[in-house]
Each structure stands twice: as C-alpha cells, then as structure tokens.
Short mmCIF file of C-alpha atoms in Angstrom, two decimals:
data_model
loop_
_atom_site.label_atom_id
_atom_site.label_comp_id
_atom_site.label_asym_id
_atom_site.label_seq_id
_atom_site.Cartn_x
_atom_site.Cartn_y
_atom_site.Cartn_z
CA UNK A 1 -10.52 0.54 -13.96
CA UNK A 2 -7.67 1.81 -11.85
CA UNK A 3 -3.86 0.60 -11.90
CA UNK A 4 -1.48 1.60 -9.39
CA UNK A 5 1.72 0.73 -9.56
CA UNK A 6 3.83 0.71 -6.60
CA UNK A 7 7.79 1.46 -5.93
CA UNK A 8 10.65 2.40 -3.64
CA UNK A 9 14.08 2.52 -3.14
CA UNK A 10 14.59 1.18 0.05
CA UNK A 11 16.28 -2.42 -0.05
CA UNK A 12 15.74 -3.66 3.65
CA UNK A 13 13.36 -4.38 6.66
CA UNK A 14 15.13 -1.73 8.54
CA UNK A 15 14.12 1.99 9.12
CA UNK A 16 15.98 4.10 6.58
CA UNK A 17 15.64 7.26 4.51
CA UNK A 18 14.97 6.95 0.63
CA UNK A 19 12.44 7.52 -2.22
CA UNK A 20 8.74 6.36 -3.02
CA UNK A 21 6.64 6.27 -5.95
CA UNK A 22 3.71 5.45 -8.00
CA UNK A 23 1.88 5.61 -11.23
CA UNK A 24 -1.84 5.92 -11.12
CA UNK A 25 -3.17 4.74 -14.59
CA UNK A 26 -6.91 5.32 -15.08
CA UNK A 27 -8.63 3.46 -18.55
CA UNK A 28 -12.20 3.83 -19.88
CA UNK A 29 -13.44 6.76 -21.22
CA UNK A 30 -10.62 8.86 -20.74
CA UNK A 31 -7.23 7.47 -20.04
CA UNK A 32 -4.89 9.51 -17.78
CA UNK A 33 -1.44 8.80 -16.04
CA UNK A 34 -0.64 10.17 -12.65
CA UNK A 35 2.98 9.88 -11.72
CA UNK A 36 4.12 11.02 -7.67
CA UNK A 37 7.25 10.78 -6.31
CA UNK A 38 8.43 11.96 -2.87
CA UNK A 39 10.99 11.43 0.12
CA UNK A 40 10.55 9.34 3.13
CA UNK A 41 12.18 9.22 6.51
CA UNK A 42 12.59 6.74 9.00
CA UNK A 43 10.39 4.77 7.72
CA UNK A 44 10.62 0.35 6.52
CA UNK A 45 10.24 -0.59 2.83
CA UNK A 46 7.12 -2.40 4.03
CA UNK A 47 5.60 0.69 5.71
CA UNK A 48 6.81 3.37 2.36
CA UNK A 49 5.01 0.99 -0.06
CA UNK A 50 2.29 1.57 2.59
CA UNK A 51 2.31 5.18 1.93
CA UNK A 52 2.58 5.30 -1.31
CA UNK A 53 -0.51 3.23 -1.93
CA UNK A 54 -2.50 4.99 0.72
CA UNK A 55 -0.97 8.21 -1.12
CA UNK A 56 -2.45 7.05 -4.51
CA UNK A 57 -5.65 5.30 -3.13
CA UNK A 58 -6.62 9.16 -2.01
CA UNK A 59 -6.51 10.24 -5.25
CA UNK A 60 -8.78 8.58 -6.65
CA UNK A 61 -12.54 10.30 -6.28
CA UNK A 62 -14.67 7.64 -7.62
CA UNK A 63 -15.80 3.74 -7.26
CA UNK A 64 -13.69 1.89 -9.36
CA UNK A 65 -11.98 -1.24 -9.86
CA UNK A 66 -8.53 -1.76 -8.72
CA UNK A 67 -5.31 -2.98 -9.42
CA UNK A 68 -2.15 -2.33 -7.56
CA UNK A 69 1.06 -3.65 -8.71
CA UNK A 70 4.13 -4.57 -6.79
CA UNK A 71 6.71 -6.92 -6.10
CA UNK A 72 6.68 -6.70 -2.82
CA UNK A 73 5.69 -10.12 -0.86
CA UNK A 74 4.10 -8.58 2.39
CA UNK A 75 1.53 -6.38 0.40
CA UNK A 76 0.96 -9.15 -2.19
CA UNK A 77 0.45 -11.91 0.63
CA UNK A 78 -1.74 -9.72 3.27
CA UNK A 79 -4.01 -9.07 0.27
CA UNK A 80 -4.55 -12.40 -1.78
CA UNK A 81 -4.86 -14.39 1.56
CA UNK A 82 -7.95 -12.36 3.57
CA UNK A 83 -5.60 -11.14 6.16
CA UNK A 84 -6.60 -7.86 5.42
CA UNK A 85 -10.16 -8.58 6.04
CA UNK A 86 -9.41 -10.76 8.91
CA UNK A 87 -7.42 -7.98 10.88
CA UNK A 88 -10.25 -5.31 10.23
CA UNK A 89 -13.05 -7.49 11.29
CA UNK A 90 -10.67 -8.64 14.74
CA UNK A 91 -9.80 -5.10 15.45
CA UNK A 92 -6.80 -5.14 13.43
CA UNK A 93 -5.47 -8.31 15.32
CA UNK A 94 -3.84 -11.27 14.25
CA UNK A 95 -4.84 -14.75 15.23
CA UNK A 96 -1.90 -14.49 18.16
CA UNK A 97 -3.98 -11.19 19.43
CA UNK A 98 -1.36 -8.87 18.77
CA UNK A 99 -2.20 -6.04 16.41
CA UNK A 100 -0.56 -7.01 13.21
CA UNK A 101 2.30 -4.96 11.80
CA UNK A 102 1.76 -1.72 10.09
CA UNK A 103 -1.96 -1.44 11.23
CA UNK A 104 -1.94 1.99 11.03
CA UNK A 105 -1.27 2.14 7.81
CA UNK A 106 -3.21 -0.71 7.01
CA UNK A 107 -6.37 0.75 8.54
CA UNK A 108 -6.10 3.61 6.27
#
C-alpha cells in the first residue's frame, strides 16, 4: 500500500511559476517516506499537481495499491467519476470530441 500525497503553491487556473510537492508513504513490511520538492514554470495548478503525481507514480517499482491525496477538485473528480477511463478508451476524448484538458499529462 502506497500513499501519495499531493501539493503546490500555485493559487489559480492561470500559467504561473511556483513550487510542487509530494510525500510518497509506502506501509507493509517496511515503511518508508519519500519527500520531493521542485520548481515549476509556466505551468497551471491543475497541470503541476499533474506532475507531481506522474513524478511520484515513477517512483514506485512495484504493483501496489494506491492512494493519492489532494484537495484539488479536477484530480479528485476526473478520477472518482471514470473520466479517466473514458478518455483513454476514446482516445483521450471527451464526450464533445475534443481531447480533454491536460491529456498529456493524463496519458502518462
């Protein structure tokens, strides 16, 4: 069992230059605590928290279970209601057939 816990500094939809983080928290047999931090330019809150949790997914090197932690609506919502699944089986489309925001990153 994995927990990742997700944050930033920026406060706004807009592009902007700030600071990203996460803890990586890994129970069982041995518990260890990862913490990253780093800088990010030019980039939306949406698409840093993005980062960051592609960032810490790549750390982990085995099949696990997963939490991720965050307050942040757009990652909590494209999650818990299948749009994430949806997109990837459309070719990362929404129902509108426009690729949906942040694909990229999304994809990853």
């Amino acid at each position: 069992m994995v927990n990742i816990y997700l944050a930033t500094s920026l406060k706004s939809p807009r592009r902007q230059n700030g600071v990203v983080g996460y803890i990586l928290e890994a129970e069982g047999h041995e518990d260890h605590t990862l913490t990253q931090f780093g800088r990010v330019i030019n980039v939306t809150k949406n698409q840093s928290l993005l980062l960051d949790l592609i960032h810490a997914l790549n750390r982990i090197n085995t099949s696990t279970e997963v939490t991720i932690w965050s307050d942040n609506a757009y990652i909590q919502s494209t999650v818990e209601n299948g749009w994430l699944k949806q997109w990837s089986e459309n070719g990362w489309k929404t129902q509108k057939d426009k690729y949906a925001a942040n694909y990229e990153q999304w994809k990853k």
